[in-house]
Tab-separated table of C-alpha atoms in Angstrom:
chain	number	residue	atom	x	y	z
A	1	UNK	CA	157.963	91.034	98.229
A	2	UNK	CA	156.687	91.149	94.715
A	3	UNK	CA	155.882	87.465	94.604
A	4	UNK	CA	154.350	87.681	98.002
A	5	UNK	CA	152.096	90.634	96.267
A	6	UNK	CA	151.276	88.897	93.453
A	7	UNK	CA	149.983	85.373	95.808
A	8	UNK	CA	147.881	88.118	98.017
A	9	UNK	CA	146.368	89.422	94.756
A	10	UNK	CA	145.379	85.788	93.622
A	11	UNK	CA	143.509	85.309	96.900
A	12	UNK	CA	141.649	88.489	96.477
A	13	UNK	CA	140.639	87.509	93.020
A	14	UNK	CA	139.517	83.866	94.154
A	15	UNK	CA	137.411	85.759	96.608
A	16	UNK	CA	135.759	88.105	94.046
A	17	UNK	CA	135.285	85.258	91.828
A	18	UNK	CA	133.222	83.149	94.558
A	19	UNK	CA	131.426	86.358	95.319
A	20	UNK	CA	130.089	86.603	91.765
A	21	UNK	CA	129.361	82.675	92.219
A	22	UNK	CA	127.419	84.020	95.186
A	23	UNK	CA	125.641	86.852	93.579
A	24	UNK	CA	124.618	84.483	90.524
A	25	UNK	CA	123.082	81.798	93.153
A	26	UNK	CA	121.365	84.728	94.694
A	27	UNK	CA	119.900	85.684	91.130
A	28	UNK	CA	119.027	82.264	90.208
A	29	UNK	CA	116.973	81.677	93.442
A	30	UNK	CA	115.363	84.846	93.408
A	31	UNK	CA	113.956	84.198	89.909
A	32	UNK	CA	113.029	80.812	91.032
A	33	UNK	CA	111.269	82.670	94.067
A	34	UNK	CA	109.413	85.003	91.524
A	35	UNK	CA	108.399	82.521	89.280
A	36	UNK	CA	107.101	80.087	91.722
A	37	UNK	CA	105.572	82.558	94.009
A	38	UNK	CA	107.817	80.765	96.598
A	39	UNK	CA	107.552	83.188	99.579
A	40	UNK	CA	110.367	81.003	101.994
A	41	UNK	CA	112.864	80.751	99.094
A	42	UNK	CA	112.329	84.603	98.533
A	43	UNK	CA	112.938	85.318	102.477
A	44	UNK	CA	116.154	83.042	101.973
A	45	UNK	CA	117.657	85.130	99.270
A	46	UNK	CA	116.825	88.288	101.478
A	47	UNK	CA	118.424	87.023	104.416
A	48	UNK	CA	121.329	85.487	102.501
A	49	UNK	CA	122.113	88.626	101.558
A	50	UNK	CA	124.249	89.380	104.759
A	51	UNK	CA	126.463	86.311	103.958
A	52	UNK	CA	127.213	88.522	100.503
A	53	UNK	CA	128.117	91.637	102.500
A	54	UNK	CA	130.189	89.851	105.040
A	55	UNK	CA	132.155	88.356	102.087
A	56	UNK	CA	132.765	91.438	100.705
A	57	UNK	CA	133.812	92.941	103.759
A	58	UNK	CA	136.410	90.372	104.236
A	59	UNK	CA	137.698	90.860	100.877
A	60	UNK	CA	137.926	94.636	101.284
A	61	UNK	CA	139.984	93.946	104.450
A	62	UNK	CA	142.433	91.872	102.395
A	63	UNK	CA	142.725	94.612	99.835
A	64	UNK	CA	143.243	97.299	102.728
A	65	UNK	CA	146.182	94.884	104.058
A	66	UNK	CA	147.805	94.572	100.880
A	67	UNK	CA	147.423	98.455	100.247
A	68	UNK	CA	148.918	99.222	103.872
A	69	UNK	CA	151.829	96.504	103.806
A	70	UNK	CA	153.226	96.005	100.511
A	71	UNK	CA	152.655	99.943	99.276
A	72	UNK	CA	151.705	99.004	95.717
A	73	UNK	CA	152.319	101.878	93.076
A	74	UNK	CA	151.300	102.347	89.640
A	75	UNK	CA	149.780	99.346	87.990
A	76	UNK	CA	149.703	97.030	90.873
A	77	UNK	CA	148.155	100.052	93.166
A	78	UNK	CA	145.231	100.346	90.362
A	79	UNK	CA	144.838	96.633	90.488
A	80	UNK	CA	144.188	96.575	94.231
A	81	UNK	CA	142.059	99.377	93.813
A	82	UNK	CA	140.030	97.846	91.164
A	83	UNK	CA	139.709	95.147	93.282
A	84	UNK	CA	137.826	96.983	96.058
A	85	UNK	CA	135.599	98.404	93.293
A	86	UNK	CA	134.691	95.217	92.094
A	87	UNK	CA	133.765	93.804	95.270
A	88	UNK	CA	131.603	97.108	95.814
A	89	UNK	CA	129.889	96.178	92.674
A	90	UNK	CA	129.061	92.621	93.429
A	91	UNK	CA	127.723	93.520	96.599
A	92	UNK	CA	125.334	95.841	94.828
A	93	UNK	CA	124.456	93.159	92.242
A	94	UNK	CA	123.508	90.943	95.241
A	95	UNK	CA	121.115	93.842	96.708
A	96	UNK	CA	119.764	93.774	93.414
A	97	UNK	CA	119.003	90.088	93.466
A	98	UNK	CA	117.161	90.850	96.878
A	99	UNK	CA	115.243	93.630	95.407
A	100	UNK	CA	113.754	90.966	92.830
A	101	UNK	CA	112.995	88.577	95.789
A	102	UNK	CA	111.412	91.330	97.790
A	103	UNK	CA	108.904	91.900	94.368
A	104	UNK	CA	108.197	88.089	94.686
A	105	UNK	CA	107.731	88.076	98.442
A	106	UNK	CA	105.435	91.025	98.330
A	107	UNK	CA	103.104	89.383	95.539
A	108	UNK	CA	102.874	85.850	97.383
A	109	UNK	CA	100.656	83.821	97.115
A	110	UNK	CA	100.267	85.373	93.961
A	111	UNK	CA	102.543	85.796	90.961
A	112	UNK	CA	103.997	89.311	90.271
A	113	UNK	CA	104.848	88.057	86.556
A	114	UNK	CA	101.594	87.758	84.470
A	115	UNK	CA	101.859	84.437	82.138
A	116	UNK	CA	102.179	86.094	79.186
A	117	UNK	CA	105.152	87.846	80.075
A	118	UNK	CA	106.887	84.872	82.109
A	119	UNK	CA	108.958	83.737	78.942
A	120	UNK	CA	110.532	87.049	78.667
A	121	UNK	CA	111.165	87.573	82.204
A	122	UNK	CA	112.742	84.143	82.434
A	123	UNK	CA	114.943	84.891	79.467
A	124	UNK	CA	115.852	88.261	81.080
A	125	UNK	CA	116.545	86.456	84.379
A	126	UNK	CA	118.762	83.685	82.527
A	127	UNK	CA	120.975	86.206	80.797
A	128	UNK	CA	121.560	88.037	84.055
A	129	UNK	CA	122.684	84.572	85.639
A	130	UNK	CA	124.994	83.785	82.661
A	131	UNK	CA	126.485	87.094	82.778
A	132	UNK	CA	127.541	86.909	86.300
A	133	UNK	CA	128.974	83.446	85.649
A	134	UNK	CA	130.629	85.052	82.887
A	135	UNK	CA	132.050	87.589	85.022
A	136	UNK	CA	133.249	85.136	87.607
A	137	UNK	CA	135.122	83.262	85.028
A	138	UNK	CA	136.656	86.540	83.484
A	139	UNK	CA	137.710	87.247	87.210
A	140	UNK	CA	139.018	83.908	88.186
A	141	UNK	CA	141.013	83.479	84.867
A	142	UNK	CA	141.824	87.165	84.441
A	143	UNK	CA	140.854	86.285	80.931
A	144	UNK	CA	138.969	89.192	79.175
A	145	UNK	CA	138.405	86.931	75.956
A	146	UNK	CA	134.972	86.748	77.324
A	147	UNK	CA	133.996	90.339	77.128
A	148	UNK	CA	132.692	90.305	73.547
A	149	UNK	CA	130.131	87.614	74.868
A	150	UNK	CA	129.168	89.409	77.763
A	151	UNK	CA	128.484	92.873	75.511
A	152	UNK	CA	126.299	90.654	73.323
A	153	UNK	CA	124.289	89.400	76.270
A	154	UNK	CA	124.306	92.988	77.525
A	155	UNK	CA	122.538	94.152	74.063
A	156	UNK	CA	119.979	91.408	74.349
A	157	UNK	CA	119.069	92.165	77.776
A	158	UNK	CA	118.606	95.697	77.009
A	159	UNK	CA	116.399	94.712	73.912
A	160	UNK	CA	114.402	92.370	76.217
A	161	UNK	CA	113.729	95.167	78.866
A	162	UNK	CA	112.336	97.506	75.826
A	163	UNK	CA	110.282	94.329	74.473
A	164	UNK	CA	108.781	93.928	78.098
A	165	UNK	CA	107.717	97.712	78.410
A	166	UNK	CA	106.526	97.577	75.057
A	167	UNK	CA	104.274	94.628	76.004
A	168	UNK	CA	103.024	96.495	78.997
A	169	UNK	CA	102.129	99.439	77.268
A	170	UNK	CA	100.497	97.423	73.924
A	171	UNK	CA	98.588	95.196	76.979
A	172	UNK	CA	96.781	98.475	77.672
A	173	UNK	CA	96.077	98.341	81.395
A	174	UNK	CA	95.266	94.281	80.614
A	175	UNK	CA	98.248	93.461	83.051
A	176	UNK	CA	96.824	95.366	86.057
A	177	UNK	CA	98.753	98.527	87.586
A	178	UNK	CA	100.845	96.246	90.219
A	179	UNK	CA	101.823	93.805	87.371
A	180	UNK	CA	103.294	97.219	85.545
A	181	UNK	CA	104.902	98.492	88.543
A	182	UNK	CA	106.561	94.902	89.259
A	183	UNK	CA	107.657	94.352	85.875
A	184	UNK	CA	109.046	97.991	85.209
A	185	UNK	CA	111.229	97.598	88.428
A	186	UNK	CA	112.116	93.746	88.000
A	187	UNK	CA	113.459	94.540	84.414
A	188	UNK	CA	115.423	97.408	85.557
A	189	UNK	CA	116.823	95.240	88.305
A	190	UNK	CA	117.809	92.479	85.767
A	191	UNK	CA	119.301	94.689	83.507
A	192	UNK	CA	121.559	96.534	86.461
A	193	UNK	CA	122.826	93.124	87.479
A	194	UNK	CA	123.942	92.842	83.761
A	195	UNK	CA	125.447	96.377	83.925
A	196	UNK	CA	127.602	95.525	86.813
A	197	UNK	CA	128.666	92.006	85.334
A	198	UNK	CA	129.827	94.117	82.405
A	199	UNK	CA	131.386	96.888	84.748
A	200	UNK	CA	133.296	94.460	86.780
A	201	UNK	CA	134.454	92.245	83.734
A	202	UNK	CA	135.757	95.988	82.281
A	203	UNK	CA	137.820	96.417	85.552
A	204	UNK	CA	139.548	93.159	84.968
A	205	UNK	CA	140.286	93.734	81.572
A	206	UNK	CA	141.774	97.344	82.660
A	207	UNK	CA	144.020	95.200	85.293
A	208	UNK	CA	145.036	93.214	82.713
A	209	UNK	CA	145.734	95.189	79.897
A	210	UNK	CA	146.362	98.454	81.442
A	211	UNK	CA	144.077	100.214	79.185
A	212	UNK	CA	140.133	100.875	79.727
A	213	UNK	CA	138.097	98.938	77.455
B	1	UNK	CA	155.012	115.144	104.096
B	2	UNK	CA	152.298	114.637	106.324
B	3	UNK	CA	151.079	118.410	105.899
B	4	UNK	CA	151.447	118.214	102.177
B	5	UNK	CA	148.905	114.915	102.593
B	6	UNK	CA	146.478	116.941	104.187
B	7	UNK	CA	146.662	119.703	101.822
B	8	UNK	CA	146.201	117.324	98.935
B	9	UNK	CA	143.363	115.828	100.860
B	10	UNK	CA	141.610	119.011	101.153
B	11	UNK	CA	141.685	119.706	97.424
B	12	UNK	CA	140.166	116.077	96.642
B	13	UNK	CA	137.425	116.748	99.311
B	14	UNK	CA	136.904	120.537	97.643
B	15	UNK	CA	136.243	118.353	94.312
B	16	UNK	CA	133.859	116.013	95.610
B	17	UNK	CA	131.842	118.780	97.322
B	18	UNK	CA	132.084	120.522	93.491
B	19	UNK	CA	130.725	117.048	92.136
B	20	UNK	CA	127.948	116.983	94.376
B	21	UNK	CA	126.912	120.422	93.623
B	22	UNK	CA	126.955	119.501	89.898
B	23	UNK	CA	124.641	116.329	90.309
B	24	UNK	CA	122.481	118.602	92.717
B	25	UNK	CA	122.096	120.844	89.746
B	26	UNK	CA	121.783	118.109	87.262
B	27	UNK	CA	118.935	116.782	89.272
B	28	UNK	CA	117.255	120.184	89.477
B	29	UNK	CA	117.231	120.965	85.722
B	30	UNK	CA	116.143	117.257	85.051
B	31	UNK	CA	113.051	117.599	87.429
B	32	UNK	CA	112.423	121.069	85.477
B	33	UNK	CA	112.841	119.293	82.194
B	34	UNK	CA	110.158	116.618	83.316
B	35	UNK	CA	107.881	119.089	84.873
B	36	UNK	CA	107.686	121.536	81.949
B	37	UNK	CA	108.380	118.770	79.513
B	38	UNK	CA	111.528	120.951	78.256
B	39	UNK	CA	113.121	118.724	75.494
B	40	UNK	CA	116.283	121.072	75.247
B	41	UNK	CA	116.930	121.326	78.905
B	42	UNK	CA	116.641	117.410	78.978
B	43	UNK	CA	118.992	117.120	76.469
B	44	UNK	CA	121.221	119.742	78.060
B	45	UNK	CA	121.181	117.395	81.400
B	46	UNK	CA	122.173	114.398	79.392
B	47	UNK	CA	125.087	115.763	77.170
B	48	UNK	CA	126.238	117.592	80.566
B	49	UNK	CA	126.820	114.145	82.168
B	50	UNK	CA	130.265	113.812	80.343
B	51	UNK	CA	131.227	116.728	82.337
B	52	UNK	CA	130.322	114.801	85.529
B	53	UNK	CA	132.484	112.042	84.377
B	54	UNK	CA	135.511	114.047	83.376
B	55	UNK	CA	135.382	115.847	86.889
B	56	UNK	CA	135.284	112.229	88.667
B	57	UNK	CA	137.956	111.273	86.484
B	58	UNK	CA	140.107	113.960	87.446
B	59	UNK	CA	139.667	113.677	91.194
B	60	UNK	CA	140.124	109.969	90.665
B	61	UNK	CA	143.521	111.039	89.147
B	62	UNK	CA	144.221	113.245	92.240
B	63	UNK	CA	143.559	110.410	94.593
B	64	UNK	CA	145.845	107.836	92.822
B	65	UNK	CA	148.860	110.256	92.769
B	66	UNK	CA	148.380	110.941	96.574
B	67	UNK	CA	148.360	107.116	97.393
B	68	UNK	CA	151.108	106.495	94.770
B	69	UNK	CA	153.304	109.211	95.716
B	70	UNK	CA	152.295	109.617	99.799
B	71	UNK	CA	151.868	105.951	100.456
B	72	UNK	CA	149.325	106.519	103.306
B	73	UNK	CA	148.572	103.830	105.723
B	74	UNK	CA	145.692	103.086	108.714
B	75	UNK	CA	143.344	105.985	108.527
B	76	UNK	CA	145.065	108.124	105.942
B	77	UNK	CA	144.878	105.325	103.378
B	78	UNK	CA	141.031	104.520	103.927
B	79	UNK	CA	140.221	108.279	103.617
B	80	UNK	CA	141.731	108.445	100.271
B	81	UNK	CA	140.055	105.180	99.211
B	82	UNK	CA	136.616	106.528	101.029
B	83	UNK	CA	137.443	109.676	98.579
B	84	UNK	CA	137.708	107.281	95.354
B	85	UNK	CA	134.295	105.591	96.492
B	86	UNK	CA	132.548	108.954	97.237
B	87	UNK	CA	133.443	110.193	93.849
B	88	UNK	CA	132.191	106.646	92.058
B	89	UNK	CA	128.745	107.381	94.047
B	90	UNK	CA	128.483	110.994	93.140
B	91	UNK	CA	129.039	110.297	89.453
B	92	UNK	CA	126.488	107.397	89.427
B	93	UNK	CA	123.812	109.849	91.449
B	94	UNK	CA	124.495	112.375	87.966
B	95	UNK	CA	123.546	109.182	85.762
B	96	UNK	CA	120.495	108.784	87.722
B	97	UNK	CA	119.565	112.560	87.041
B	98	UNK	CA	120.209	111.632	83.366
B	99	UNK	CA	117.748	108.849	83.555
B	100	UNK	CA	115.151	111.358	84.743
B	101	UNK	CA	115.948	113.439	81.800
B	102	UNK	CA	115.761	110.790	79.226
B	103	UNK	CA	112.139	109.726	80.555
B	104	UNK	CA	110.896	113.590	80.431
B	105	UNK	CA	112.539	113.733	76.647
B	106	UNK	CA	111.088	110.394	75.837
B	107	UNK	CA	107.509	111.710	76.397
B	108	UNK	CA	108.008	115.437	75.217
B	109	UNK	CA	105.844	117.511	74.033
B	110	UNK	CA	103.520	115.508	76.449
B	111	UNK	CA	104.253	115.478	80.360
B	112	UNK	CA	105.445	111.958	81.727
B	113	UNK	CA	104.213	112.858	85.051
B	114	UNK	CA	100.003	113.121	85.533
B	115	UNK	CA	98.962	116.445	87.247
B	116	UNK	CA	97.478	114.680	90.211
B	117	UNK	CA	101.036	113.070	90.989
B	118	UNK	CA	102.795	116.326	89.779
B	119	UNK	CA	102.975	117.403	93.547
B	120	UNK	CA	104.371	113.937	95.329
B	121	UNK	CA	106.800	114.106	92.393
B	122	UNK	CA	107.909	117.516	92.972
B	123	UNK	CA	108.414	116.699	96.472
B	124	UNK	CA	110.362	113.529	95.713
B	125	UNK	CA	112.486	115.676	93.699
B	126	UNK	CA	112.903	118.605	95.979
B	127	UNK	CA	114.210	116.254	98.754
B	128	UNK	CA	116.664	114.414	96.303
B	129	UNK	CA	118.067	118.294	95.475
B	130	UNK	CA	118.169	118.764	99.220
B	131	UNK	CA	119.981	115.752	100.363
B	132	UNK	CA	122.674	116.309	97.412
B	133	UNK	CA	123.081	119.792	98.697
B	134	UNK	CA	123.297	118.454	102.167
B	135	UNK	CA	125.720	115.916	101.234
B	136	UNK	CA	127.985	118.377	99.492
B	137	UNK	CA	128.169	120.589	102.923
B	138	UNK	CA	129.092	117.176	104.811
B	139	UNK	CA	131.771	116.783	102.414
B	140	UNK	CA	133.173	120.315	102.277
B	141	UNK	CA	132.839	120.853	105.895
B	142	UNK	CA	133.650	117.336	106.721
B	143	UNK	CA	131.083	118.062	109.330
B	144	UNK	CA	128.823	115.093	110.063
B	145	UNK	CA	126.156	116.866	112.122
B	146	UNK	CA	123.754	117.029	108.902
B	147	UNK	CA	123.789	113.314	108.957
B	148	UNK	CA	120.545	113.066	111.053
B	149	UNK	CA	118.791	115.402	109.041
B	150	UNK	CA	119.799	113.573	105.797
B	151	UNK	CA	118.305	110.135	107.358
B	152	UNK	CA	114.984	112.021	108.138
B	153	UNK	CA	115.013	113.155	104.515
B	154	UNK	CA	115.859	109.538	103.387
B	155	UNK	CA	112.651	108.435	105.479
B	156	UNK	CA	110.444	111.078	104.115
B	157	UNK	CA	111.609	110.059	100.424
B	158	UNK	CA	111.183	106.537	101.052
B	159	UNK	CA	107.681	107.101	102.287
B	160	UNK	CA	107.019	109.566	99.147
B	161	UNK	CA	107.899	106.644	96.915
B	162	UNK	CA	105.542	104.251	98.489
B	163	UNK	CA	102.801	107.065	98.439
B	164	UNK	CA	103.586	107.384	94.705
B	165	UNK	CA	103.141	103.743	93.772
B	166	UNK	CA	100.136	103.276	95.993
B	167	UNK	CA	98.414	106.435	94.093
B	168	UNK	CA	98.865	104.436	91.013
B	169	UNK	CA	97.517	101.452	92.070
B	170	UNK	CA	94.311	103.137	93.477
B	171	UNK	CA	94.128	105.006	90.056
B	172	UNK	CA	93.386	101.521	88.733
B	173	UNK	CA	94.551	102.363	85.269
B	174	UNK	CA	93.109	105.863	85.341
B	175	UNK	CA	96.987	106.807	84.952
B	176	UNK	CA	97.885	104.922	81.516
B	177	UNK	CA	100.417	102.289	81.345
B	178	UNK	CA	103.241	104.562	80.356
B	179	UNK	CA	102.808	107.037	83.036
B	180	UNK	CA	102.912	103.937	85.457
B	181	UNK	CA	105.919	102.915	84.169
B	182	UNK	CA	107.418	106.255	84.127
B	183	UNK	CA	106.537	106.912	87.513
B	184	UNK	CA	107.487	103.434	88.759
B	185	UNK	CA	111.001	104.306	87.285
B	186	UNK	CA	111.275	107.982	88.084
B	187	UNK	CA	110.613	107.610	91.976
B	188	UNK	CA	113.404	104.978	91.996
B	189	UNK	CA	115.844	107.130	90.489
B	190	UNK	CA	115.040	109.885	92.915
B	191	UNK	CA	115.340	107.548	95.816
B	192	UNK	CA	118.602	106.129	94.335
B	193	UNK	CA	119.985	109.535	94.261
B	194	UNK	CA	118.912	110.158	97.882
B	195	UNK	CA	120.884	106.745	98.860
B	196	UNK	CA	123.792	107.812	97.311
B	197	UNK	CA	123.859	111.210	99.356
B	198	UNK	CA	123.519	109.126	102.412
B	199	UNK	CA	125.896	106.659	101.694
B	200	UNK	CA	128.601	109.326	100.602
B	201	UNK	CA	127.896	111.454	103.610
B	202	UNK	CA	128.318	108.224	105.709
B	203	UNK	CA	131.541	107.520	104.190
B	204	UNK	CA	132.558	110.956	105.424
B	205	UNK	CA	131.327	110.008	109.078
B	206	UNK	CA	133.730	107.201	108.536
B	207	UNK	CA	136.567	109.363	107.654
B	208	UNK	CA	135.982	111.895	110.547
B	209	UNK	CA	135.012	109.168	113.302
B	210	UNK	CA	136.931	106.244	111.881
B	211	UNK	CA	133.952	104.106	112.538
B	212	UNK	CA	131.075	102.850	110.371
B	213	UNK	CA	127.983	104.985	111.246
């Protein structure tokens, strides 16, 4: 029974790592749509979210099956519940990728991001993609060594977001109101995607070490 | 055993209703801090978030105890897991209240919200407070009759958020860049608080009816 439990759990964690990879792809494509003002690509990210939702649902069902049939207690119980929550958070990060895509779509054929802010937004996006990738590796390997690097990326993300807002204020209206609104929200979305990556990775750490990091 | 389960579950749902009430208070106070540029009040909301977190932790522990000791299956299992998730979402709504308070604090002694937009922001805040209150009632009574009204409030919230962004764009820079950033984020925070209220209420509906609404 215990052996069976651990095998079923491996399947769930593989699913979750796959979910993180899908979210990573969604973030990458949403950013591409944003940078290139690519309406069809934005549309693809938005419609593709249903697939992420469906995968999350299937993983959840596996978790419920484990809980019902194996009746785990103590650490095993917490691991399965942590997996359920990781699925919820990854799905939410996928939603945030669609929010980025929706901003891109709204401004097509124009660009939501002004030229002078394109580099800082590109770097935020790059970090979000990297964080989600690292999150996926942490899940797949149940190896939390990557948690420190993830924290450093999260700090850089916060810094870039602050820098974006400062640049908007210093621009003193030069960027136009729509661009200011878009960037205030986009930078928030990337930051939140990063937050979810950290949060999911911390849940893995909790599962592995039994302690909240 | 079954009887004991149902009693323990009642305690958890009462806790969750209490949590919703605390979040409601946090949203109300954060808004007061925002409208009156009241730094100490904003500070109080921010430091008070630890209390919401602690209450969520205690409720979670009760859920884990039920899962471990009662080993519920089928609908009962899903109810306890739903309760765990409701706790997570309410805690997150509390975080969003602190985000509103942080915007207020950042602009003190100034006002984050320009005079001409004060009424629409006040109405968004009012709706968020009402939605969280209604969410609490739905949890406490496990009565999902309020779900329809909640949906109507959610629609009004979306409309007000769109109206706020349009007013900023039409203002054509008159509001200043900081105000545009603040309002883009504040209106997002209130909207998300409302989303959490709806989501939690839907989880109650799922628990009561066994079907996703």
